[in-house]
Amino acid sequence: MKLSIVIPVYNEQQNMSILHKTLTAVLNKLPNQYEIIYVDDGSTDSTPKILTQIKASSKNTKVITFTRNFGQTPAFDAGFKEASGDIIITMDGDLQNDPRDIPLLLEKIKTFDVVSGWRYKRKDPFFTKKIPSLLSNYLVKLLSGVKIHDQGCSLKAYKKECIKDLELYGEMHRFIPLILQLKGYKIGEAKVSHHKRQFGKTKYNMKRLFKGFLDLAFIKFWFNFSNRPLHFFGTLGFGTMLLGIVIGIANIIFHLFVLKASALNVGPLMLLSVLLIILGIQFIVLGFLGEIMIRIYYKDKTPPYSIKK
Ligand code: UDP
Ligand code: MG
């Protein structure tokens, strides 16, 4: 079985040569044929130059170069589309993942569709990395029931059929195991080693926790309603409208029969009722728009990035 190793890199000049050396040392010991695909995500340091040298000296290596920095998710996506292996392995290009874990992933993937690395002794800062990850993994478990300890570990192995219909947008690479499990694939875990970042800096900050939460909510929405948005917005709309009508009628009855008022005055409850009814109509119309949009979406899909080379 042929292996494809996909590695997104963004300004990792000091890591590239060491990574390539340790990776090829591991891969050469395996009986498998292999290819390494580096995706240069718009690096502005000497990473592109080093990658050109690596490519010139290694026939198994391909390099995809983005026109600018598009992010790790598009980089994975581009790498996946280029990969011709039966098993696709992804990892970070900053030496935090260890290529020596690859044989373990290959052993495990015999019984799963995807094997996700679990950095059980993670060497990252506690507050800015570990806590947000804990929270994010917990939310995934809560929302979807998917019990993976470490969604965010890049070191993963996939059978080629699972990534064939994987569509990645935004920063969704963090939730690939969740997406694949929701698609019905079997996900396994393997404890992998993790190293402190020695060279270069991390490309992410705490903002990703908030963004990650939005992504998670969207994934949940997408899987439940992507082919029927009208059901989501319609239910929401009818519920809101009904609440508005009930409040409105109750308010009228209260004025006419309890207070025995001669005229209806517009108080806060009446305003709320009108607001809810209008909101409800808006939601339903949004549902119609959603339906029109998914019909267009499913007809013509274009990737949200452009490739230079
Ligand atoms: N990366 C990338 N594009 C980006 C950000 C990161 O290709 O916009 C790469 C980066 O070079 C590294 C991997 O993704 O190989 C993981 O990034 P990083 O180490 O910054 O993430 P962390 O380990 O801090 O979560
Ligand atoms: Mg890192």
Coordinates of C-alpha atoms and ligand atoms in Angstrom, one line a residue:
M1 CA 0.0 0.0 0.0
K2 CA 1.3 3.4 -1.0
L3 CA 1.6 6.2 1.6
S4 CA 1.1 9.9 1.1
I5 CA 2.4 12.2 3.8
V6 CA 0.8 15.6 3.7
I7 CA 2.5 18.4 5.6
P8 CA 1.3 22.1 5.5
V9 CA 4.1 24.5 6.3
Y10 CA 4.0 28.2 6.9
N11 CA 7.3 29.9 7.7
E12 CA 9.1 26.9 9.1
Q13 CA 12.6 27.5 7.7
Q14 CA 14.5 26.1 10.6
N15 CA 12.4 23.0 10.8
M16 CA 12.2 21.8 7.2
S17 CA 15.5 20.0 6.7
I18 CA 15.4 18.3 10.1
L19 CA 11.8 17.2 9.5
H20 CA 12.6 15.9 6.0
K21 CA 15.6 13.9 7.3
T22 CA 13.7 12.2 10.2
L23 CA 10.7 11.6 8.1
T24 CA 12.5 9.9 5.2
A25 CA 14.5 7.9 7.7
V26 CA 11.3 6.5 9.1
L27 CA 9.6 6.0 5.7
N28 CA 12.6 4.3 4.1
K29 CA 12.5 1.6 6.8
L30 CA 8.9 0.7 5.9
P31 CA 8.1 -1.7 3.1
N32 CA 5.6 0.8 1.6
Q33 CA 6.0 3.0 -1.4
Y34 CA 5.6 6.6 -0.4
E35 CA 5.3 10.2 -1.5
I36 CA 5.8 13.3 0.7
I37 CA 3.6 16.4 -0.2
Y38 CA 4.7 19.6 1.4
V39 CA 2.1 22.4 1.0
D40 CA 3.8 25.8 1.3
D41 CA 1.1 28.0 2.7
G42 CA 2.5 31.3 1.4
S43 CA 5.7 31.3 3.5
T44 CA 7.6 34.5 3.4
D45 CA 10.9 33.3 4.9
S46 CA 13.3 30.9 3.2
T47 CA 11.0 27.9 3.5
P48 CA 10.2 28.0 -0.3
K49 CA 13.9 28.0 -1.1
I50 CA 14.6 25.0 1.2
L51 CA 11.6 23.1 -0.2
T52 CA 13.0 23.6 -3.8
Q53 CA 16.3 22.1 -2.6
I54 CA 14.5 19.2 -0.9
K55 CA 12.4 18.5 -4.0
A56 CA 15.5 18.5 -6.2
S57 CA 17.2 15.9 -4.1
S58 CA 14.3 13.6 -3.4
K59 CA 12.2 12.0 -6.1
N60 CA 9.4 11.1 -3.8
T61 CA 8.7 14.7 -2.8
K62 CA 6.1 17.0 -4.2
V63 CA 5.7 20.7 -3.3
I64 CA 2.5 22.7 -3.7
T65 CA 2.9 26.4 -3.3
F66 CA 0.1 28.7 -2.5
T67 CA 0.0 32.3 -3.8
R68 CA -0.4 33.6 -0.2
N69 CA -1.2 32.4 3.2
F70 CA -4.6 30.7 3.0
G71 CA -4.4 28.7 6.3
Q72 CA -3.8 25.1 7.4
T73 CA -7.3 23.8 6.3
P74 CA -6.9 24.8 2.6
A75 CA -3.3 23.5 2.8
F76 CA -4.6 20.1 3.9
D77 CA -7.3 20.2 1.3
A78 CA -4.8 20.9 -1.5
G79 CA -2.5 18.2 -0.3
F80 CA -5.4 15.7 -0.1
K81 CA -6.3 16.4 -3.7
E82 CA -2.7 15.8 -4.8
A83 CA -2.3 12.6 -2.8
S84 CA -2.2 9.4 -4.7
G85 CA -1.6 7.0 -1.8
D86 CA -3.9 4.4 -0.3
I87 CA -3.2 5.8 3.1
I88 CA -2.8 9.5 3.7
I89 CA -0.9 10.6 6.7
T90 CA -0.9 14.2 7.9
M91 CA 1.4 16.0 10.3
D92 CA 2.7 19.4 11.3
G93 CA 5.8 20.8 9.8
D94 CA 7.2 22.3 13.0
L95 CA 8.7 19.1 14.5
Q96 CA 6.0 18.9 17.2
N97 CA 4.7 15.7 15.8
D98 CA 7.1 12.8 15.6
P99 CA 7.4 10.8 12.3
R100 CA 8.5 7.8 14.4
D101 CA 4.8 7.4 15.3
I102 CA 3.9 6.6 11.7
P103 CA 4.4 2.8 12.0
L104 CA 2.0 2.8 15.0
L105 CA -0.7 4.7 13.0
L106 CA -0.2 2.2 10.1
E107 CA -0.7 -0.7 12.5
K108 CA -3.9 0.8 13.9
I109 CA -5.4 1.8 10.6
K110 CA -5.9 -1.9 9.7
T111 CA -9.0 -1.8 11.9
F112 CA -10.2 1.7 11.4
D113 CA -10.9 4.2 8.6
V114 CA -9.1 7.0 10.4
V115 CA -6.5 6.9 13.2
S116 CA -6.2 10.2 15.1
G117 CA -3.2 11.0 17.1
W118 CA -3.6 11.7 20.8
R119 CA -0.9 13.9 22.3
Y120 CA -1.4 12.5 25.8
K121 CA 1.8 14.1 27.1
R122 CA 1.3 17.4 25.2
K123 CA 4.2 19.8 25.3
D124 CA 2.4 23.1 24.7
P125 CA 1.6 26.0 27.0
F126 CA -1.1 25.3 29.6
F127 CA -3.3 28.3 29.3
T128 CA -3.1 29.3 25.7
K129 CA -3.2 25.8 24.2
K130 CA -4.1 22.9 26.6
I131 CA -7.1 24.6 28.3
P132 CA -8.7 25.7 25.0
S133 CA -8.2 22.2 23.6
L134 CA -9.7 20.5 26.6
L135 CA -12.8 22.8 26.3
S136 CA -13.0 22.2 22.6
N137 CA -12.8 18.4 22.9
Y138 CA -15.3 18.5 25.7
L139 CA -17.8 20.5 23.5
V140 CA -17.3 18.1 20.6
K141 CA -18.2 15.3 23.0
L142 CA -21.2 17.1 24.3
L143 CA -22.6 18.2 21.0
S144 CA -21.9 15.1 19.0
G145 CA -21.1 12.2 21.3
V146 CA -17.8 11.7 19.4
K147 CA -15.4 10.5 22.1
I148 CA -12.0 11.6 20.8
H149 CA -9.5 12.9 23.3
D150 CA -7.5 15.1 21.0
Q151 CA -9.3 16.4 17.9
G152 CA -6.6 19.0 17.2
C153 CA -3.6 16.7 16.7
S154 CA -2.4 17.0 13.1
L155 CA -0.8 13.6 13.1
K156 CA -3.5 11.4 11.6
A157 CA -3.8 8.6 9.1
Y158 CA -6.7 8.2 6.7
K159 CA -7.8 5.5 4.3
K160 CA -8.0 7.2 0.9
E161 CA -11.8 6.8 0.6
C162 CA -12.5 8.9 3.6
I163 CA -10.8 12.0 2.4
K164 CA -12.1 11.6 -1.2
D165 CA -15.4 13.3 -0.3
L166 CA -14.1 15.5 2.5
E167 CA -14.8 19.1 1.9
L168 CA -12.8 21.5 4.0
Y169 CA -13.5 25.1 4.5
G170 CA -12.5 27.9 6.9
E171 CA -10.5 26.3 9.8
M172 CA -12.3 23.1 9.8
H173 CA -9.2 20.9 9.8
R174 CA -9.5 20.8 13.6
F175 CA -12.7 18.9 13.3
I176 CA -11.9 16.4 10.6
P177 CA -12.4 13.3 12.9
L178 CA -15.8 14.7 13.9
I179 CA -16.8 15.4 10.3
L180 CA -15.7 11.9 9.2
Q181 CA -17.5 10.2 12.1
L182 CA -20.7 12.1 11.3
K183 CA -20.2 10.8 7.7
G184 CA -20.1 7.3 9.2
Y185 CA -16.5 6.4 9.1
K186 CA -14.8 4.4 11.9
I187 CA -12.4 6.5 14.0
G188 CA -9.6 5.1 16.2
E189 CA -7.0 6.8 18.4
A190 CA -3.3 6.2 18.9
K191 CA -1.2 7.7 21.7
V192 CA 1.5 9.7 20.0
S193 CA 4.5 11.6 21.3
H194 CA 4.6 15.4 21.2
H195 CA 7.6 17.8 21.4
K196 CA 7.9 21.4 22.4
R197 CA 8.3 23.8 19.5
Q198 CA 12.0 24.5 19.2
F199 CA 12.2 26.8 16.1
G200 CA 9.8 29.4 14.8
K201 CA 6.5 30.4 16.4
T202 CA 3.0 29.1 16.7
K203 CA 0.6 30.6 14.1
Y204 CA -2.5 30.6 16.4
N205 CA -3.7 32.4 19.5
M206 CA -6.6 32.2 21.9
K207 CA -9.0 33.6 19.3
R208 CA -9.2 30.1 17.9
L209 CA -11.3 28.9 20.8
F210 CA -14.1 31.3 19.9
K211 CA -13.8 30.6 16.2
G212 CA -13.6 26.9 17.0
F213 CA -16.9 27.1 18.8
L214 CA -18.6 28.7 15.9
D215 CA -17.1 26.1 13.5
L216 CA -18.4 23.4 15.8
A217 CA -21.9 24.9 15.8
F218 CA -21.8 25.1 12.0
I219 CA -20.7 21.5 11.6
K220 CA -23.5 20.4 13.7
F221 CA -25.9 22.5 11.7
W222 CA -24.4 21.4 8.4
F223 CA -24.7 17.7 9.1
N224 CA -28.3 18.0 10.4
F225 CA -29.7 20.5 8.0
S226 CA -27.4 21.1 5.0
N227 CA -29.9 19.4 2.6
R228 CA -33.0 20.8 4.3
P229 CA -32.3 24.3 5.7
L230 CA -36.0 25.1 5.5
H231 CA -36.7 22.6 8.2
F232 CA -34.3 24.3 10.6
F233 CA -35.4 27.9 9.8
G234 CA -39.0 27.0 9.3
T235 CA -39.3 25.3 12.7
L236 CA -37.5 28.3 14.3
G237 CA -39.8 30.7 12.4
F238 CA -43.1 28.9 13.2
G239 CA -42.1 28.6 16.9
T240 CA -41.3 32.3 17.1
M241 CA -44.4 33.3 15.2
L242 CA -46.6 31.1 17.4
L243 CA -45.2 32.6 20.5
G244 CA -45.8 36.1 19.1
I245 CA -49.4 35.2 18.2
V246 CA -50.1 33.7 21.7
I247 CA -48.7 36.7 23.5
G248 CA -50.6 39.0 21.2
I249 CA -54.0 37.2 21.7
A250 CA -53.5 36.8 25.5
N251 CA -52.7 40.5 25.7
I252 CA -55.9 41.5 23.8
I253 CA -58.0 39.1 25.9
F254 CA -56.5 40.5 29.1
H255 CA -57.2 44.1 28.1
L256 CA -60.7 43.5 26.8
F257 CA -62.1 41.0 29.5
V258 CA -60.0 41.5 32.6
L259 CA -59.1 45.1 32.6
K260 CA -62.3 45.9 30.6
A261 CA -60.4 48.7 28.8
S262 CA -62.3 50.6 26.3
A263 CA -59.3 50.8 23.9
L264 CA -56.2 48.7 23.3
N265 CA -53.0 50.5 24.2
V266 CA -49.7 49.4 22.7
G267 CA -47.6 48.3 25.6
P268 CA -44.3 46.3 25.8
L269 CA -46.1 43.0 25.4
M270 CA -47.9 44.1 22.2
L271 CA -44.5 45.3 20.8
L272 CA -42.9 41.9 21.7
S273 CA -45.7 40.1 20.0
V274 CA -45.4 42.0 16.8
L275 CA -41.6 41.7 16.9
L276 CA -41.8 37.9 17.3
I277 CA -44.3 37.5 14.5
I278 CA -42.1 39.6 12.1
L279 CA -39.0 37.6 13.2
G280 CA -40.8 34.4 12.6
I281 CA -41.7 35.4 9.1
Q282 CA -38.1 36.4 8.5
F283 CA -36.8 33.0 9.7
I284 CA -39.1 31.2 7.3
V285 CA -38.1 33.4 4.4
L286 CA -34.4 32.7 5.4
G287 CA -35.3 29.0 5.1
F288 CA -36.5 29.6 1.6
L289 CA -33.3 31.4 0.7
G290 CA -31.3 28.6 2.3
E291 CA -33.1 26.1 0.1
I292 CA -32.3 28.1 -3.1
M293 CA -28.7 28.4 -2.0
I294 CA -28.1 24.7 -1.3
R295 CA -29.5 23.9 -4.8
I296 CA -26.9 26.2 -6.3
Y297 CA -24.2 24.9 -3.9
Y298 CA -24.7 21.3 -4.8
K299 CA -24.6 22.1 -8.5
D300 CA -21.3 24.0 -8.6
K301 CA -18.6 23.6 -6.0
T302 CA -15.4 25.6 -6.3
P303 CA -12.5 25.5 -3.8
P304 CA -11.9 28.7 -1.9
Y305 CA -8.2 29.0 -2.7
S306 CA -5.9 29.4 -5.7
I307 CA -2.7 27.4 -6.4
K308 CA 0.4 29.0 -7.8
K309 CA 2.3 25.9 -8.7
Ligands
UDP1 N1 0.4 26.2 9.3 C1 0.0 26.5 8.0 N2 -0.7 27.6 7.7 C2 -1.1 28.5 8.7 C3 -0.8 28.2 10.0 C4 0.0 27.0 10.3 O1 0.4 25.8 7.1 O2 -1.8 29.5 8.4 C5 1.2 25.0 9.6 C6 2.4 25.3 10.4 O3 3.6 25.7 9.6 C7 2.7 24.0 11.1 C8 1.2 23.5 11.4 O4 0.4 24.2 10.4 O5 3.4 23.1 10.3 C9 0.7 23.8 12.8 O6 0.9 25.1 13.1 P1 1.3 25.6 14.5 O7 2.5 24.8 15.0 O8 1.5 27.1 14.5 O9 0.1 25.3 15.4 P2 0.1 24.8 17.0 O10 1.0 23.6 17.0 O11 0.7 25.9 17.7 O12 -1.3 24.5 17.3
MG2 MG 2.9 23.5 16.4

